[in-house]
Amino acid sequence: MTFRQAQDERSAQPLTLFNSLTRQLEPFQPVHEGEARVYSCGPTVYNYPHIGNMRAYVFADVLGRTLSHKGYKLTHVINITDVGHLTDDADAGEDKMEKMARQQHQSIWDIAQHYTQAYWADIRALNIREPAKWSIATKYVPQMIDFAKSIADKHCYELDSGLYFDVSTVADYGRLARAVTEEGEGRIEAVEGKRNAADFAIWRKTPPGEKRQMEWDSPWGKGAPGWHLECSVMSGDLLGFPFDIHTGGIDHREIHHPNEIAQNQAFCCTNGLDVPANSGARVWMHNNFLVERSGKMSKSSGEFLRLQLLIDKGYHPLAYRMMCLQAHYRSELEFSWEGLGAALTRLKRMIMAAERLAGVTPGEARHPKLASMLDAFEKAIGEDLNTPVALTALEDVLAAKKVDPSAKRAAVEAMDAVLGLDLFGTTRADLRLKPKGTEITEAEIGDVLARRKQARADKDFAASDALRDELAAKGVEVMDGDPLGWEWKLG
Ligand code: AMP
Ligand code: ZN
């Protein structure tokens, strides 16, 4: 079978995705044949992302990889919010970027630059593929003003504080959230003069006598765009309405995405685009939260769980990716250090099995012995990205006996292209990270271990035990007979 045929076979297999709009599983049907256009809400770069935020991008990455695997030409856009996201979902709050810049005595541009780089470092560490485009919000302000101008007459009204979107001007406002009238409105702080509690600012005017670090001229005076407007404009501009899939964390299902949809509806109607439901995207997908035992994950309370903290404690970042894959994206996932340790061990076993295929040239994956595993994988990933089941299919392939290594290698490569664990690019040694603050070097450990080996060969067990204790005193645990073949680890 040629690669093309294999690809046709894969894309012939159905892909169903859970659409938050309908709260149903739906077969994926691209707007443009053979293509998939995906927009993911990106981070607000006022601080480091926490690992919960990164779960949203691992999910979006698996979605993108699955679409590529199924044969679609993928165009993925992730934005960087460097202006406009307020400290709460209320329009009365302060811009997160302005606030952080003031606290850190730096310019907003420096803050944005620093935290965007930090976010990209996490993206790379988690083996998340680069999207076709990172769209930076501040580079789209003229387009935002044009968009707002085009809907202002019919759908907006002006107050002293800004230009507001009147949610009663679009049909079915908030159907994505399903409970907007009660819950959603209750969460939005009142701004004097708003017609409906759920109305939101699409342009925020700079208050008289104040100067913001980031402000632009507009028909409504100097000011800055609202956060919801940014995503509507960048997604529509770069992917064209309607595009296929819009993703984000489950919190966005309540306010941010209903507001984007309202703007998209207004924009599409005004511009004579008659698209199904005019929601901008056909499918809206949301990942559930990563939570801590104590509750919601936050950047301010307790230990700030950012990826670098995991690395400093000696956990390879791909162990966190593994942890994410072990749960379905629509389930809540509770973070624990024990869980992360278990994910690291699982990854290590897989990498050891993959090491046995090093140097093997991939051949034909569809080997009779692997057929059921390949089918199980396709079915799992095609059923709303069931990564926990897909992972076990991959493990079954790695463990399969008496299978031509070239078939095995091809099957593992194909599956790992979807799951992104980088099994052939990572070695067992790469996974062994030294916790921050460890003084001893690998060479020193190797040296002591060599002496210990000699002592054991000489049956000098007292010396061997003394060397083991010497390492233990430096935080190195010697692991004789470790089935994972690590020999030692740093505690
Ligand atoms: P933000 O930078 O706050 O806009 O968040 C970036 C992304 O992370 C958004 O898609 C959020 O919905 C998502 N997100 C926030 N907190 C969590 C969490 N604890 N678990 C998973 N996703 C989250
Ligand atoms: Zn967004």
XYZ file of C-alpha atoms and ligand atoms in Angstrom:
515
model
C 0.000 0.000 0.000
C 1.323 3.426 -0.850
C 1.385 6.275 1.633
C -1.434 7.967 -0.274
C -3.599 4.866 -0.088
C -2.898 4.522 3.606
C -3.896 8.118 4.068
C -7.096 7.635 2.080
C -7.895 4.669 4.236
C -7.394 6.701 7.380
C -9.453 9.638 6.239
C -12.204 7.247 5.213
C -12.473 6.340 8.887
C -14.901 8.638 10.634
C -13.865 11.377 12.977
C -16.498 12.444 15.441
C -16.029 15.438 17.686
C -18.067 16.786 20.571
C -19.565 20.123 19.606
C -20.254 22.312 22.624
C -22.807 24.243 20.574
C -25.090 21.235 20.231
C -23.688 19.292 23.189
C -23.444 16.322 20.856
C -20.936 14.159 19.077
C -20.950 15.070 15.392
C -19.097 13.657 12.402
C -16.456 16.154 11.314
C -17.400 17.724 7.980
C -14.953 20.295 6.768
C -16.137 23.596 5.359
C -13.528 23.355 2.587
C -12.971 19.906 1.199
C -9.834 18.229 2.451
C -9.024 21.107 4.789
C -9.362 21.790 8.477
C -9.166 25.320 9.839
C -8.808 25.629 13.585
C -8.546 28.615 15.914
C -7.478 28.274 19.537
C -7.778 31.023 22.106
C -4.259 31.764 23.196
C -2.805 32.969 26.454
C -2.929 36.422 27.947
C 0.762 37.120 28.305
C 0.769 38.998 31.609
C 2.307 36.134 33.552
C 3.702 32.634 33.079
C 1.147 30.091 31.943
C 0.336 27.463 34.571
C 0.207 23.814 33.581
C -3.599 23.996 33.483
C -3.335 26.574 30.692
C -0.919 24.269 28.904
C -3.481 21.443 29.038
C -5.595 23.567 26.678
C -2.743 23.598 24.129
C -1.904 19.916 24.493
C -5.567 19.277 23.683
C -5.542 21.647 20.690
C -2.320 19.992 19.520
C -3.800 16.483 19.669
C -6.806 17.773 17.751
C -4.547 19.282 15.084
C -2.380 16.170 14.857
C -5.490 14.002 14.540
C -6.836 16.154 11.711
C -3.473 15.905 9.934
C -3.403 12.148 10.517
C -6.877 11.815 9.019
C -5.537 13.481 5.910
C -6.837 17.033 6.250
C -4.660 19.962 5.360
C -4.535 21.759 8.673
C -4.395 25.506 9.206
C -4.137 26.216 12.908
C -4.066 29.689 14.427
C -3.350 30.464 18.062
C -3.492 34.046 19.239
C -1.426 35.882 21.793
C -3.500 38.289 23.851
C -1.262 41.239 24.669
C -4.008 43.773 25.266
C -7.634 43.882 26.312
C -8.105 41.006 28.768
C -9.408 42.450 32.000
C -8.674 41.199 35.490
C -12.157 39.734 35.669
C -14.816 39.058 33.094
C -16.464 42.313 34.076
C -15.988 45.344 31.899
C -15.235 47.380 34.984
C -11.951 45.525 35.701
C -8.429 46.591 34.840
C -6.379 45.372 31.867
C -4.270 42.430 33.089
C -1.296 43.639 31.042
C -1.457 47.232 32.327
C -1.685 45.992 35.893
C 1.300 43.650 35.648
C 3.393 46.290 33.886
C 2.696 48.729 36.694
C 3.496 46.160 39.369
C 6.744 45.136 37.727
C 7.758 48.661 36.687
C 8.189 47.583 33.083
C 6.594 48.549 29.824
C 3.694 46.431 28.607
C 5.719 45.577 25.537
C 8.503 44.107 27.682
C 6.014 42.165 29.767
C 4.346 40.791 26.643
C 7.671 39.877 25.075
C 8.937 38.090 28.187
C 5.821 36.009 28.841
C 5.235 35.194 25.182
C 8.737 33.736 25.039
C 8.083 31.792 28.249
C 4.852 30.412 26.772
C 6.603 29.386 23.572
C 9.283 27.611 25.599
C 6.531 25.551 27.262
C 4.963 24.859 23.866
C 8.269 23.435 22.603
C 8.970 21.485 25.794
C 5.598 19.773 25.502
C 6.245 18.869 21.867
C 3.263 20.922 20.732
C 3.480 21.597 17.014
C 3.857 25.187 15.875
C 0.571 26.496 14.517
C 0.523 27.936 11.006
C 0.259 31.343 12.648
C 0.627 32.943 16.050
C -1.599 35.981 15.756
C -0.612 38.831 18.048
C -3.622 40.885 19.120
C -1.924 44.302 19.028
C -1.062 43.755 15.347
C -4.754 43.540 14.411
C -6.115 46.701 15.970
C -6.993 48.427 12.649
C -8.947 45.325 11.582
C -10.677 45.319 14.977
C -11.737 48.906 14.521
C -13.103 48.101 11.040
C -15.008 45.113 12.364
C -16.485 47.177 15.199
C -17.419 49.965 12.768
C -19.265 47.533 10.556
C -21.506 46.263 13.359
C -21.725 49.419 15.487
C -24.909 50.884 13.970
C -27.079 47.845 14.305
C -25.633 46.073 17.300
C -23.799 48.503 19.557
C -24.271 51.626 21.645
C -21.851 54.058 23.156
C -21.401 54.886 26.829
C -18.811 57.148 28.460
C -16.658 54.094 29.137
C -16.781 52.539 25.686
C -18.670 50.966 22.830
C -20.946 48.179 24.043
C -22.440 45.221 22.253
C -26.189 44.878 22.780
C -26.743 41.132 23.144
C -30.482 41.469 22.506
C -29.735 42.319 18.851
C -28.701 38.769 17.957
C -30.770 35.623 18.024
C -30.204 33.105 20.770
C -27.494 34.986 22.622
C -25.641 32.644 24.929
C -26.907 29.343 23.591
C -23.361 28.030 23.886
C -23.382 28.665 27.638
C -26.953 27.418 28.080
C -27.554 29.396 31.239
C -26.665 32.927 30.443
C -29.708 34.754 31.650
C -29.269 33.632 35.244
C -25.705 32.580 35.863
C -23.820 34.471 33.206
C -25.416 37.776 33.966
C -24.806 37.333 37.642
C -21.104 37.052 36.972
C -20.861 40.257 35.033
C -20.497 43.364 37.075
C -22.889 46.126 36.217
C -21.621 49.073 34.236
C -23.885 52.069 34.524
C -26.021 52.532 31.431
C -25.757 49.013 30.039
C -28.958 47.906 28.362
C -28.633 44.241 29.280
C -26.509 42.829 32.058
C -24.708 40.571 29.563
C -23.743 43.435 27.207
C -20.001 43.760 26.906
C -17.480 46.359 25.814
C -16.011 45.863 22.380
C -14.028 49.095 22.629
C -12.860 50.473 25.987
C -12.271 54.209 26.029
C -9.351 55.621 27.969
C -10.959 57.596 30.821
C -10.549 61.367 30.461
C -7.320 62.649 31.975
C -5.717 59.185 31.932
C -3.138 57.769 29.603
C -2.854 54.062 28.968
C 0.387 52.507 27.819
C -1.507 50.864 25.010
C -4.142 52.949 23.304
C -5.267 53.634 19.769
C -7.407 56.272 18.079
C -10.851 55.119 17.050
C -14.216 56.610 16.037
C -15.172 56.227 19.729
C -12.125 58.021 21.026
C -8.755 56.856 22.276
C -8.860 53.424 23.796
C -8.250 49.725 23.419
C -10.199 46.798 21.975
C -12.181 44.398 24.122
C -10.803 40.896 24.473
C -13.772 39.177 22.818
C -13.479 41.408 19.770
C -9.864 40.338 19.267
C -10.642 36.661 18.827
C -13.581 37.301 16.494
C -11.442 39.490 14.285
C -8.304 37.365 14.166
C -10.177 34.096 13.619
C -12.379 35.571 10.868
C -9.518 37.414 9.229
C -7.099 34.506 9.137
C -9.439 31.567 8.623
C -12.523 33.136 7.011
C -16.069 32.732 8.342
C -17.242 30.072 8.696
C -14.195 28.067 9.677
C -14.175 24.582 11.127
C -13.260 24.441 14.788
C -12.745 26.916 17.605
C -11.134 25.651 20.812
C -10.554 26.880 24.335
C -10.837 25.882 27.970
C -14.261 25.132 29.416
C -14.367 28.500 31.206
C -14.614 30.171 27.801
C -17.870 28.370 27.098
C -19.611 30.675 29.546
C -18.729 34.237 28.520
C -15.831 34.679 26.113
C -17.113 32.356 23.401
C -20.798 33.330 23.633
C -19.603 36.915 23.178
C -17.409 35.980 20.223
C -20.356 34.165 18.679
C -22.640 37.176 19.158
C -20.117 39.408 17.367
C -19.634 36.839 14.607
C -23.383 36.612 14.101
C -23.614 40.403 13.899
C -20.677 40.592 11.506
C -21.878 37.800 9.221
C -25.424 39.185 8.984
C -24.218 42.737 8.385
C -21.876 41.562 5.677
C -24.450 39.389 3.977
C -22.754 36.115 4.805
C -25.365 33.487 5.255
C -23.617 30.700 7.104
C -25.125 27.984 9.256
C -26.110 29.612 12.517
C -23.574 32.352 11.710
C -21.514 31.382 14.717
C -18.224 31.944 12.975
C -17.027 28.408 13.608
C -19.060 25.302 12.974
C -17.711 23.355 15.896
C -16.770 24.758 19.293
C -14.657 22.469 21.444
C -13.648 22.902 25.069
C -11.156 21.093 27.226
C -12.008 20.521 30.839
C -9.836 21.869 33.638
C -6.742 20.617 35.318
C -7.484 21.030 39.010
C -5.537 20.792 42.206
C -6.734 18.769 45.142
C -7.425 22.016 46.924
C -9.591 23.242 44.046
C -9.162 25.527 41.084
C -5.671 26.077 39.742
C -4.431 29.614 40.100
C -1.306 31.604 39.502
C -1.482 33.390 42.803
C -2.344 30.815 45.476
C -0.005 28.173 46.861
C 2.767 26.700 44.723
C 2.606 28.219 41.238
C 2.401 25.127 39.062
C 4.233 26.137 35.949
C 6.044 23.711 33.714
C 9.422 24.964 34.900
C 8.570 23.949 38.464
C 7.960 20.379 37.273
C 11.294 20.431 35.455
C 13.077 21.870 38.510
C 11.729 18.983 40.544
C 13.165 16.505 38.058
C 10.084 15.659 35.966
C 10.566 15.696 32.228
C 7.953 17.939 30.577
C 6.759 15.070 28.366
C 5.656 13.303 31.559
C 3.141 16.124 31.907
C 2.040 15.625 28.301
C 1.587 11.931 29.120
C -0.477 12.885 32.149
C -2.767 14.965 29.945
C -3.140 12.166 27.386
C -4.098 9.690 30.099
C -7.331 11.597 30.663
C -9.993 12.380 28.088
C -9.892 16.080 27.302
C -13.507 16.542 28.405
C -12.843 15.113 31.864
C -11.512 17.088 34.738
C -7.977 16.027 35.563
C -6.588 16.269 39.053
C -2.933 17.086 39.313
C -0.765 15.246 41.830
C 2.963 14.661 42.050
C 2.348 10.911 42.422
C 0.276 10.961 39.237
C 3.038 12.828 37.447
C 5.595 10.294 38.697
C 3.446 7.441 37.395
C 3.108 9.164 34.023
C 6.899 9.536 33.860
C 7.387 5.818 34.571
C 4.878 4.912 31.876
C 6.616 7.153 29.384
C 9.962 5.635 30.327
C 8.687 2.130 29.635
C 7.416 3.208 26.238
C 10.672 4.916 25.380
C 12.620 1.807 26.392
C 10.457 -0.289 24.095
C 10.921 2.258 21.314
C 14.702 2.152 21.845
C 14.613 -1.442 20.647
C 13.381 -0.104 17.314
C 16.156 2.462 16.986
C 17.749 2.355 13.560
C 14.940 0.230 12.105
C 13.616 1.530 8.787
C 9.837 1.845 8.913
C 8.051 -0.453 6.510
C 4.428 -1.392 6.061
C 2.451 -0.807 9.269
C -0.492 -2.958 8.262
C 0.959 -6.207 9.454
C -1.622 -8.927 10.306
C -0.390 -9.133 13.881
C -0.828 -5.378 14.329
C -4.101 -4.932 12.465
C -6.386 -5.086 15.491
C -4.192 -2.625 17.390
C -4.107 -0.183 14.496
C -7.882 -0.423 14.216
C -8.314 0.094 17.949
C -6.130 3.176 17.708
C -8.037 4.644 14.752
C -11.343 4.006 16.441
C -10.252 5.554 19.735
C -8.742 8.681 18.274
C -11.639 9.038 15.827
C -14.145 8.940 18.664
C -13.698 12.441 20.001
C -9.953 12.046 20.593
C -10.017 9.216 23.086
C -6.339 9.436 23.962
C -6.441 7.136 27.029
C -7.550 4.238 24.836
C -5.253 5.255 21.964
C -2.315 5.122 24.382
C -3.033 1.516 25.310
C -3.213 0.573 21.623
C 0.225 2.129 21.174
C 1.546 0.186 24.155
C 0.121 -3.012 22.717
C 2.057 -2.425 19.498
C 5.250 -1.745 21.440
C 4.773 -4.984 23.384
C 3.754 -7.145 20.404
C 5.941 -10.223 19.992
C 7.201 -11.809 16.795
C 6.336 -8.861 14.599
C 8.593 -7.615 11.873
C 10.410 -4.611 13.459
C 9.907 -2.482 10.363
C 6.126 -2.920 10.640
C 6.263 -2.165 14.322
C 8.352 0.920 13.771
C 5.928 2.219 11.127
C 2.928 1.629 13.381
C 4.564 3.325 16.360
C 5.610 6.303 14.253
C 2.088 6.747 12.907
C 0.523 6.574 16.347
C 3.108 8.824 17.934
C 2.539 11.383 15.199
C -0.920 11.773 16.745
C -0.034 11.526 20.431
C 3.187 13.514 20.185
C 5.237 11.774 22.870
C 8.330 12.013 20.688
C 9.198 8.369 21.383
C 11.989 8.250 18.808
C 13.385 11.683 19.610
C 13.740 11.139 23.354
C 16.039 8.720 25.129
C 15.800 7.187 28.556
C 18.743 9.364 29.591
C 16.923 12.506 28.426
C 14.094 11.691 30.813
C 16.342 11.676 33.836
C 16.382 15.333 34.796
C 18.428 16.517 37.706
C 16.298 18.363 40.241
C 17.330 21.971 40.666
C 19.989 22.435 43.311
C 21.577 19.009 42.827
C 25.330 19.428 43.118
C 26.599 16.044 41.969
C 27.319 15.557 38.245
C 26.493 12.513 36.157
C 30.217 11.908 35.655
C 30.763 11.792 39.418
C 27.858 9.376 39.833
C 29.251 7.223 37.022
C 32.637 7.212 38.704
C 31.291 6.057 42.087
C 29.128 3.417 40.389
C 32.124 2.050 38.510
C 34.060 1.726 41.766
C 31.074 0.045 43.368
C 30.821 -2.412 40.497
C 34.451 -3.314 40.984
C 33.943 -3.743 44.745
C 31.053 -6.116 44.060
C 33.126 -8.033 41.553
C 35.771 -8.373 44.256
C 33.053 -9.514 46.662
C 33.970 -6.579 48.917
C 30.403 -5.907 50.024
C 31.371 -3.559 52.833
C 33.042 -1.244 50.293
C 30.115 -1.598 47.917
C 27.650 -0.604 50.672
C 29.821 2.318 51.704
C 29.838 3.642 48.140
C 26.084 3.237 47.955
C 25.745 5.254 51.181
C 28.119 7.873 49.839
C 25.766 8.374 46.875
C 22.664 8.314 49.088
C 24.148 11.144 51.146
C 24.271 13.196 47.941
C 20.651 12.408 47.075
C 21.382 9.614 44.603
C 19.429 6.413 45.029
C 21.121 3.345 43.527
C 18.579 1.009 41.958
C 19.991 -2.468 41.493
C 17.844 -4.719 39.339
C 15.565 -1.871 38.256
C 13.408 -3.295 35.437
C 13.518 0.111 33.775
C 17.284 -0.088 33.692
C 17.919 3.287 35.247
C 20.517 2.101 37.774
C 20.154 5.280 39.781
C 17.871 8.218 40.304
C 17.999 11.516 42.069
C 15.575 11.908 44.908
P -5.817 32.504 29.696
O -4.368 32.840 29.525
O -6.336 32.748 31.085
O -6.687 33.172 28.659
O -5.969 30.931 29.491
C -5.403 30.235 28.425
C -6.186 28.958 28.164
O -6.116 28.064 29.274
C -7.658 29.179 27.916
O -8.089 28.346 26.856
C -8.306 28.762 29.212
O -9.641 28.367 29.022
C -7.430 27.604 29.604
N -7.401 27.264 31.031
C -7.351 28.113 32.079
N -7.241 27.442 33.239
C -7.225 26.123 32.930
C -7.118 24.917 33.691
N -6.982 24.916 35.015
N -7.140 23.735 33.027
C -7.253 23.704 31.694
N -7.356 24.794 30.905
C -7.331 25.998 31.515
Zn -10.429 33.916 22.496
